[in-house]
Tab-separated table of C-alpha atoms and ligand atoms in Angstrom:
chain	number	residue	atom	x	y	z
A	1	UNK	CA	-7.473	-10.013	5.473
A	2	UNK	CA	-5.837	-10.278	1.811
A	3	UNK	CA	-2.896	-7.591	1.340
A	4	UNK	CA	-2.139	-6.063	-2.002
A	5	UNK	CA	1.346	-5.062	-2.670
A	6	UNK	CA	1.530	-2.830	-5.375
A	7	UNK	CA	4.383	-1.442	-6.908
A	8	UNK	CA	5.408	2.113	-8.022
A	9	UNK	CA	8.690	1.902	-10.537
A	10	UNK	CA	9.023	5.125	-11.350
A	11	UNK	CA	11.786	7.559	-10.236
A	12	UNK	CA	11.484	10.273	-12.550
A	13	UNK	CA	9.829	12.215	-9.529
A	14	UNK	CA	13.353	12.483	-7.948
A	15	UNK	CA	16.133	14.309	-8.490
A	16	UNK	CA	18.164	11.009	-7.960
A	17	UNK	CA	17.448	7.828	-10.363
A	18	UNK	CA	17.262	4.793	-8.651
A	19	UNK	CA	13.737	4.746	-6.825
A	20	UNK	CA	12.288	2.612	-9.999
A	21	UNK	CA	13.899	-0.141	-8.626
A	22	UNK	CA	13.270	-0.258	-5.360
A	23	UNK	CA	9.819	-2.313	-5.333
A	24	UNK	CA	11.592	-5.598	-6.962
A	25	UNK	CA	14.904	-5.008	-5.001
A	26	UNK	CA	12.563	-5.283	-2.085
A	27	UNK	CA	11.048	-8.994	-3.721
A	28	UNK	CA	14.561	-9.778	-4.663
A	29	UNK	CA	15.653	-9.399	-0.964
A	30	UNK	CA	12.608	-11.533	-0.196
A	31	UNK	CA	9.831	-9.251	1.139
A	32	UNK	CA	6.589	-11.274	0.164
A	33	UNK	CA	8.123	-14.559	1.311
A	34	UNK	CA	9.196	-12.536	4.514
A	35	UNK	CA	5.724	-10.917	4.745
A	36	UNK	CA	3.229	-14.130	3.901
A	37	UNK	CA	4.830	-16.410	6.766
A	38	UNK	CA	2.746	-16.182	9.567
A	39	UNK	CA	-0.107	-17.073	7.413
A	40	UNK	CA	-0.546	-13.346	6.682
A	41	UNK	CA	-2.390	-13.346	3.057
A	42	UNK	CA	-0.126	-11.109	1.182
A	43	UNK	CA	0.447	-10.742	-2.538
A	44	UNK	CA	2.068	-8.359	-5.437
A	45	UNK	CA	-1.145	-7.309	-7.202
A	46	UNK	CA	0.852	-6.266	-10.013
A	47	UNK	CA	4.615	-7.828	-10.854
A	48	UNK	CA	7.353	-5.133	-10.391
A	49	UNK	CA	9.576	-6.768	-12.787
A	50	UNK	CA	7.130	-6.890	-15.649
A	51	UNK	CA	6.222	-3.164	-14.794
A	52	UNK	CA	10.104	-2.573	-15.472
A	53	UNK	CA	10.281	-4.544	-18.815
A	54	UNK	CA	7.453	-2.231	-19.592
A	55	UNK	CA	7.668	1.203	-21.838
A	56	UNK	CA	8.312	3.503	-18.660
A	57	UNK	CA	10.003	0.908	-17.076
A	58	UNK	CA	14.206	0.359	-16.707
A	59	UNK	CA	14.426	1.491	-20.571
A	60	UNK	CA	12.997	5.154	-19.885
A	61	UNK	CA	14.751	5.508	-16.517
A	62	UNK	CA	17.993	4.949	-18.426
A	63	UNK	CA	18.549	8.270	-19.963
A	64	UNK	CA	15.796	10.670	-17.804
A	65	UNK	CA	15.083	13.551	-20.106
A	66	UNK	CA	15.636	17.249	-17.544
A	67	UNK	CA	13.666	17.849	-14.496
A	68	UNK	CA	10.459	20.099	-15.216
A	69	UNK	CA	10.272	18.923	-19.352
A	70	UNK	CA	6.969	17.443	-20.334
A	71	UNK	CA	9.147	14.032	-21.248
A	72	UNK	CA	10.360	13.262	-17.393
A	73	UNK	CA	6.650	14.522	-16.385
A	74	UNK	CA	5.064	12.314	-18.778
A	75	UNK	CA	6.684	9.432	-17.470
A	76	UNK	CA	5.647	10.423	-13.661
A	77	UNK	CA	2.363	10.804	-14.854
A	78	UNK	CA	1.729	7.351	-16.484
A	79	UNK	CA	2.724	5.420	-13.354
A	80	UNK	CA	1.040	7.713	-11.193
A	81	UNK	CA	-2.231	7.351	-12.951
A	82	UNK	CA	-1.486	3.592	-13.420
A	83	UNK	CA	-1.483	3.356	-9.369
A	84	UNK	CA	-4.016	5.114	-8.627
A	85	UNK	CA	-6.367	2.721	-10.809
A	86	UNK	CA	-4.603	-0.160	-9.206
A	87	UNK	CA	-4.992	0.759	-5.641
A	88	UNK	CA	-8.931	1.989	-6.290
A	89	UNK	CA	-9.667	-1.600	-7.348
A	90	UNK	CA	-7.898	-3.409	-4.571
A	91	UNK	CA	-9.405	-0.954	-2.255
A	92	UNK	CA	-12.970	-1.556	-3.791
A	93	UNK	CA	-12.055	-5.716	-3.102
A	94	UNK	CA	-11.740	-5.155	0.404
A	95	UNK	CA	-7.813	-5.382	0.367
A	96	UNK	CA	-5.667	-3.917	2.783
A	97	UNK	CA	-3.092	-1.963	0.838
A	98	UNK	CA	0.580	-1.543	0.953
A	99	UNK	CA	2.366	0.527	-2.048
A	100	UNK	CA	5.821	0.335	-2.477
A	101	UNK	CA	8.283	2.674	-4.367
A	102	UNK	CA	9.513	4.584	-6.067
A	103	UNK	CA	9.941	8.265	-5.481
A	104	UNK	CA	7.442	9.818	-3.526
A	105	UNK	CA	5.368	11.360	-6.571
A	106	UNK	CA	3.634	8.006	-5.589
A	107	UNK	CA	1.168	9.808	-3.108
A	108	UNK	CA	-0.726	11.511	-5.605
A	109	UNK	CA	-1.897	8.254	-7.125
A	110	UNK	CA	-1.853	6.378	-4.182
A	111	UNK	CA	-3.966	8.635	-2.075
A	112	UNK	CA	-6.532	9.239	-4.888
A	113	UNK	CA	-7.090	5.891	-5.617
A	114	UNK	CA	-7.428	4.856	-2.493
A	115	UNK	CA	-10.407	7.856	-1.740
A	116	UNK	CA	-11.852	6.807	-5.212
A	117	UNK	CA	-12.237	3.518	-3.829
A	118	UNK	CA	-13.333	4.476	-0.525
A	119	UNK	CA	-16.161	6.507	-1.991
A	120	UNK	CA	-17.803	3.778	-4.208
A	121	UNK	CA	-17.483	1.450	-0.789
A	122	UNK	CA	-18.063	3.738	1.741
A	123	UNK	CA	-20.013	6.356	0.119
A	124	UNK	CA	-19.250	10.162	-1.383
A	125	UNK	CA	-18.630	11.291	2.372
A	126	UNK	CA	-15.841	9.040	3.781
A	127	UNK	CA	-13.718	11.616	5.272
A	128	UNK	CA	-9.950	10.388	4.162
A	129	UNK	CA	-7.230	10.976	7.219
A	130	UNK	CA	-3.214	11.254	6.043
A	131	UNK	CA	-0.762	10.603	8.401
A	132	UNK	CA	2.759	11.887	6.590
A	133	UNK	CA	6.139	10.516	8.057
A	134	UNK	CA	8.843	12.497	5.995
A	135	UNK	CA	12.239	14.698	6.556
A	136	UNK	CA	9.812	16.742	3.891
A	137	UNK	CA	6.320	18.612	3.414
A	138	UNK	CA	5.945	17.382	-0.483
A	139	UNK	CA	3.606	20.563	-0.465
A	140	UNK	CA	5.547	22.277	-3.506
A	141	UNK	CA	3.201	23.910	-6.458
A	142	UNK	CA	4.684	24.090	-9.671
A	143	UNK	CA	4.891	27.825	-8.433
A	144	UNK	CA	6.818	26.981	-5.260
A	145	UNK	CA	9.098	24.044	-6.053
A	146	UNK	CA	12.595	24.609	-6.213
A	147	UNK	CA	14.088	21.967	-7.696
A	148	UNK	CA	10.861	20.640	-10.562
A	149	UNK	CA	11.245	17.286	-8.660
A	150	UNK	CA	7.566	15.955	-8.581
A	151	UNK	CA	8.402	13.779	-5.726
A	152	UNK	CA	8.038	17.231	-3.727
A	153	UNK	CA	4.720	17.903	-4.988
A	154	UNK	CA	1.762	15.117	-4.632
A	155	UNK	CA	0.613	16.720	-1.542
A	156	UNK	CA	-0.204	20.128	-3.333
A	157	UNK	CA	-2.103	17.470	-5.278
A	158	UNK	CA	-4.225	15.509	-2.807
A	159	UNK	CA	-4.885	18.707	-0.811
A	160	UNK	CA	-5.739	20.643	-4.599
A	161	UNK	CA	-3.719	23.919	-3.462
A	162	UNK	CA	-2.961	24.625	-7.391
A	163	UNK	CA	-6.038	23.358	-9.350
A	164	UNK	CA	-5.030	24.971	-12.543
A	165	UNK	CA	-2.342	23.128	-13.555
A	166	UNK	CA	-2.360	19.151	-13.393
A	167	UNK	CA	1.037	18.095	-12.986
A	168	UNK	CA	-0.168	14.742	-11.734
A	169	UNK	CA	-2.450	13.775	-14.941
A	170	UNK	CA	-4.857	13.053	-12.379
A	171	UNK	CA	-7.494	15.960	-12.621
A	172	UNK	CA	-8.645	17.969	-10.161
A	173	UNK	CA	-12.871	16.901	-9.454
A	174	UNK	CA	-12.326	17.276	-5.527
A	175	UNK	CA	-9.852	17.323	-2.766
A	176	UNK	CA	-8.970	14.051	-1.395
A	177	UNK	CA	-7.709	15.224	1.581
A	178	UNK	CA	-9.079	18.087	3.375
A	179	UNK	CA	-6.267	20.172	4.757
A	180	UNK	CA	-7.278	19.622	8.417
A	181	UNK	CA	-7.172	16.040	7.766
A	182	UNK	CA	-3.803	15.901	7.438
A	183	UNK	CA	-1.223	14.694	10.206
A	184	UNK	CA	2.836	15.389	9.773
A	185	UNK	CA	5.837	14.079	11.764
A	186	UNK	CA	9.631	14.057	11.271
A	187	UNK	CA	9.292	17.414	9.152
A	188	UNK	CA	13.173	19.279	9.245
A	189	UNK	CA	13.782	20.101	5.541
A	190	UNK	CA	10.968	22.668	4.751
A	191	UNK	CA	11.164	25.069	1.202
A	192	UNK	CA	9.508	28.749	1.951
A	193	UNK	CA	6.660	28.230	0.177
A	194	UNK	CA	5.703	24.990	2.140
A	195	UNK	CA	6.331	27.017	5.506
A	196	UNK	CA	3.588	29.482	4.183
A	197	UNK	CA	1.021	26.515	3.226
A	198	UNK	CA	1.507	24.916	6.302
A	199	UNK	CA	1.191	28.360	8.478
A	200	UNK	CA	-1.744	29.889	6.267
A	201	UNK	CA	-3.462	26.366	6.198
A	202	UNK	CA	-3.281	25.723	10.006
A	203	UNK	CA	-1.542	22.138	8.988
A	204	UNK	CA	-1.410	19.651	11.981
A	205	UNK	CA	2.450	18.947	11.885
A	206	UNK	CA	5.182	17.684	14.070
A	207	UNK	CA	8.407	19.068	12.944
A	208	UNK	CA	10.945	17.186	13.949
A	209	UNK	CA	12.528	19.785	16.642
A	210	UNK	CA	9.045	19.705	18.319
A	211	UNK	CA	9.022	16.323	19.410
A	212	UNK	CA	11.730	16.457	21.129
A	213	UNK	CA	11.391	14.819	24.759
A	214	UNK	CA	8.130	13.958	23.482
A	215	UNK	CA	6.340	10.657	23.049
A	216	UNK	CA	5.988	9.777	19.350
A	217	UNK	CA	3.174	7.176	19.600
A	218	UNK	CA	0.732	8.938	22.287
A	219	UNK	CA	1.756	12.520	20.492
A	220	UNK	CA	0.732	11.054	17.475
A	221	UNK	CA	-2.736	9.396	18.843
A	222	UNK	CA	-3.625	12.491	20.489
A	223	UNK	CA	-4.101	14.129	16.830
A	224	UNK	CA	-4.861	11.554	15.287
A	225	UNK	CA	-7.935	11.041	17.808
A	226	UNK	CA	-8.423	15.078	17.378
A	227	UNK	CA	-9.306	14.663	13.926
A	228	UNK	CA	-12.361	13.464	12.703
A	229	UNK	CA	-11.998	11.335	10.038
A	230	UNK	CA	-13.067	7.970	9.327
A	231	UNK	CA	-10.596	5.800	7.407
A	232	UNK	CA	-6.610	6.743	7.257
A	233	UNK	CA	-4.193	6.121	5.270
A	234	UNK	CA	0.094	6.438	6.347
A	235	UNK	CA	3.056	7.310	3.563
A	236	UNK	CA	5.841	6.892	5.443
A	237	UNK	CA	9.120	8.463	3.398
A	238	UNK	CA	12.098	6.854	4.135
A	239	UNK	CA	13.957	9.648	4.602
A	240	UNK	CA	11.233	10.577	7.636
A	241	UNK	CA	13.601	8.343	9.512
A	242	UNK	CA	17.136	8.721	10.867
A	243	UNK	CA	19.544	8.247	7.895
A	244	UNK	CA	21.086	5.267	9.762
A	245	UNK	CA	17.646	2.959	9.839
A	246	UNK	CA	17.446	3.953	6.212
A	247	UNK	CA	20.337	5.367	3.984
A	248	UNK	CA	19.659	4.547	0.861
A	249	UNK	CA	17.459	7.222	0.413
A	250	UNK	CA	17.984	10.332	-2.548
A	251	UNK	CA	17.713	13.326	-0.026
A	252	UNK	CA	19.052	12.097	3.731
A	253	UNK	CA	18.447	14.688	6.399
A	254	UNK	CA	19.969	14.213	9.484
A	255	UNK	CA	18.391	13.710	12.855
A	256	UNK	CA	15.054	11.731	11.854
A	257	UNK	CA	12.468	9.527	13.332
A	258	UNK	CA	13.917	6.684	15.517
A	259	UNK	CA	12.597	3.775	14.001
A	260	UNK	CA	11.740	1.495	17.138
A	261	UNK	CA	9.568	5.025	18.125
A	262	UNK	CA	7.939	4.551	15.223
A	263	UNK	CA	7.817	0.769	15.131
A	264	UNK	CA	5.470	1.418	19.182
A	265	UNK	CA	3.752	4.441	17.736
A	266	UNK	CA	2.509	2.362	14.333
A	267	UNK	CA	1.683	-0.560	16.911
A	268	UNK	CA	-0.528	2.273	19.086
A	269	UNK	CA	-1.998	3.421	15.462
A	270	UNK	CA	-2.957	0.273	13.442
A	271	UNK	CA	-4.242	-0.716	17.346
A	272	UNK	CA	-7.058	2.566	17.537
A	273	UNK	CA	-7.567	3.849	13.943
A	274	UNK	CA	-9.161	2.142	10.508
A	275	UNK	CA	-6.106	2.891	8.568
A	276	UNK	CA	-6.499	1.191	4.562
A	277	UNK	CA	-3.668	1.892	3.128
A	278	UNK	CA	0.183	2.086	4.155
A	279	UNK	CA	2.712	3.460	1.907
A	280	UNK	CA	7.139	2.781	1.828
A	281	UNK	CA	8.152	5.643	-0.464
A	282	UNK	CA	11.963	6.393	-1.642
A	283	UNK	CA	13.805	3.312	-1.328
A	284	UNK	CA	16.873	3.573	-4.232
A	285	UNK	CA	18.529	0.466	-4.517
A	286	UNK	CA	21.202	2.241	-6.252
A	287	UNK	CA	22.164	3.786	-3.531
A	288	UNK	CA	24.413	2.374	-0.056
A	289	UNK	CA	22.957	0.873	2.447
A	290	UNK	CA	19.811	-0.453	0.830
A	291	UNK	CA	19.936	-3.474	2.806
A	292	UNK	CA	19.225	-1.795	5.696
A	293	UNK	CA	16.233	-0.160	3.960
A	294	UNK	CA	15.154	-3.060	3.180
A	295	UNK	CA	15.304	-4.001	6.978
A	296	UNK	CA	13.581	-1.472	7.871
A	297	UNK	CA	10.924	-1.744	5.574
A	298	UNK	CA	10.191	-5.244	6.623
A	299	UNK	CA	9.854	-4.844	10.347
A	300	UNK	CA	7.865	-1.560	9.907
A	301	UNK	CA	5.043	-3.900	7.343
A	302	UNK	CA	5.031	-6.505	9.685
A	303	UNK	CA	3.904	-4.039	12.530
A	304	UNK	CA	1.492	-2.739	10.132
A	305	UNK	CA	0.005	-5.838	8.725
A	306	UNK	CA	-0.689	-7.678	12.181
A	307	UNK	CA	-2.042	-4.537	13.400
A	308	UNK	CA	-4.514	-4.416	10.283
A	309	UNK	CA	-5.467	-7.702	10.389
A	310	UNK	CA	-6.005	-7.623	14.350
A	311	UNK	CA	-8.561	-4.477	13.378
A	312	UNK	CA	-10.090	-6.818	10.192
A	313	UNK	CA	-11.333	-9.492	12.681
A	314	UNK	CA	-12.940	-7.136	15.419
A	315	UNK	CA	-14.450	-5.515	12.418
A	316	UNK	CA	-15.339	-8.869	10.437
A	317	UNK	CA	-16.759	-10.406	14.387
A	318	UNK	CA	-18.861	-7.366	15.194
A	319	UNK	CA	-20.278	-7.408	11.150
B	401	LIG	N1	11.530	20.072	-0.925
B	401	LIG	C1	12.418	19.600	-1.938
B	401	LIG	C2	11.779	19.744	-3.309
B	401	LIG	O1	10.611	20.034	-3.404
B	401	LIG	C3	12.820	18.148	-1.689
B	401	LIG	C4	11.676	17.188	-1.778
B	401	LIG	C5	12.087	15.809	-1.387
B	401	LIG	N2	10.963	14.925	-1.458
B	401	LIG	C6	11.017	13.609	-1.247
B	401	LIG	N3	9.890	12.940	-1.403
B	401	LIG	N4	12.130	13.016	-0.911
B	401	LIG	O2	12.433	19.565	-4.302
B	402	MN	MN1	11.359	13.087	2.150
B	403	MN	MN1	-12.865	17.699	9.931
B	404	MN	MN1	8.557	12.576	0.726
């Protein structure tokens, strides 16, 4: 099974800067050396650095023009549409894909590329799962959001609840994701709007205060098998989890995701499910305690990637 990392440097999504360097403070702490021993096939299918040295790179992160001007947008919008080409064509190789960020604006390319890609190997129909590990719903509308932070929005995106604006640059042909199709857990920092969306929308979610005394992994299977949907994909936010597996996050909420419950439940996952594409979103470097981030990160990919390359050779045996 070959693994694409590909990076997302952009943190114009998020209220806080910092996110754009999270994919090459990852390398620089030594993630693909980390992640290729074991003779997994794993490598950066673009270079985060040279994505920094680039024209919406370090430079344009420097001095972010305001939240909500078409200048910060414009700059979410170019790396958004840049991923979403990037993960389509890995996808349409065959690869097993892990994006790395960045704010978590990410989703909207990440998702659509990967259902672009699905469809020209799988055919129109594919029906595209999302299982979304956050503190938030990301399910803010231009209308809705509070703060103009696009890293609250992709889902309002990849579910098309606001079709006639494009804040995304990414067009609006089809849903990616069907609203039943997608799976929340960790939710505890909700805006009013994304209440009503979830409620109006019947959206399968696991706030956080409902899984108490619950098991994450065989909670999570239950719905997962509940759904039907052929090929799934997992963004898991950073700040889904307990503040103390990751703090370096831009908006901490306390009392998250334990991360050895989510370290079994991913094992349980990658175990029963196609999933094609695994997301790390809101790592900020800038930020204390990226180290453990980083950490955390690391052990959750590893999970991931045995489990998806277990699942590659039943599928590549039985082919
Ligand atoms: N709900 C808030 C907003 O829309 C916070 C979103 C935080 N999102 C994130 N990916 N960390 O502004
Ligand atoms: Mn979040
Ligand atoms: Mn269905
Ligand atoms: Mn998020």
């Amino acid at each position: 099974l070959q693994v694409a990392l590909i990076p997302y440097v952009c943190g114009a999504g998020a209220q806080t800067p910092g996110c754009e360097q999270g994919p090459l403070d990852f390398e620089l702490r030594g993630l693909s050396d980390a992640l290729q021993a074991s003779g997994r096939d794993v490598w950066w299918s673009v270079d985060p650095e040279a994505l920094l040295a680039g024209p919406y790179g370090s430079s344009a992160h420097r001095d972010l023009p305001p939240l909500g001007s078409d200048e910060r947008n414009e700059i979410v919008v170019w790396h958004v549409r840049g991923l979403a080409d990037r993960v389509e064509e890995d996808v349409r190789n065959g690869a097993f894909v892990v994006t790395l960020g960045g704010d978590h604006s990410m989703a909207a390319g990440s998702i659509t590329g990967l259902a672009r890609g699905l469809k020209k190997t799988m055919g129109a129909d594919v029906r595209l799962g999302l299982l979304w590990l956050d503190a938030h719903a990301d399910l803010n509308t231009l209308a809705t959001t509070p703060s103009k932070a696009l890293h609250g929005m992709p889902l309002s995106q990849v579910l098309g609840l606001d079709v006639a604006h494009d804040p995304f640059g990414l067009g609006h042909d089809a849903v990616v994701v069907a609203p039943s199709h997608l799976l929340y857990a960790g939710l505890r920092d909700l805006d009013p709007g994304e209440v009503d969306f979830i409620r109006d929308m019947n959206i399968h979610s696991f706030p956080m205060r409902d899984l108490v005394g619950k098991d994450l992994a065989s909670t999570l299977i239950a719905a997962m098998a509940a759904m039907d949907v052929d090929v799934w994909a997992i963004s898991l936010d950073l700040d889904g989890l307990d503040p103390a597996f990751a703090p370096a996050v831009g908006t901490p909420v306390a009392g998250g995701l334990n991360h050895s419950d989510v370290l079994q439940a991913l094992r349980a996952i990658m175990d029963r499910f196609d999933v094609r594409l695994f997301e790390v979103a809101e790592h900020n470097p800038t930020l204390k305690g990226a180290g453990v981030n980083y950490q955390t990160a690391l052990s959750t990919l590893q999970v991931v990637l045995d489990g998806a390359t277990q699942r590659f050779k039943i599928r590549s045996d039985a082919a």
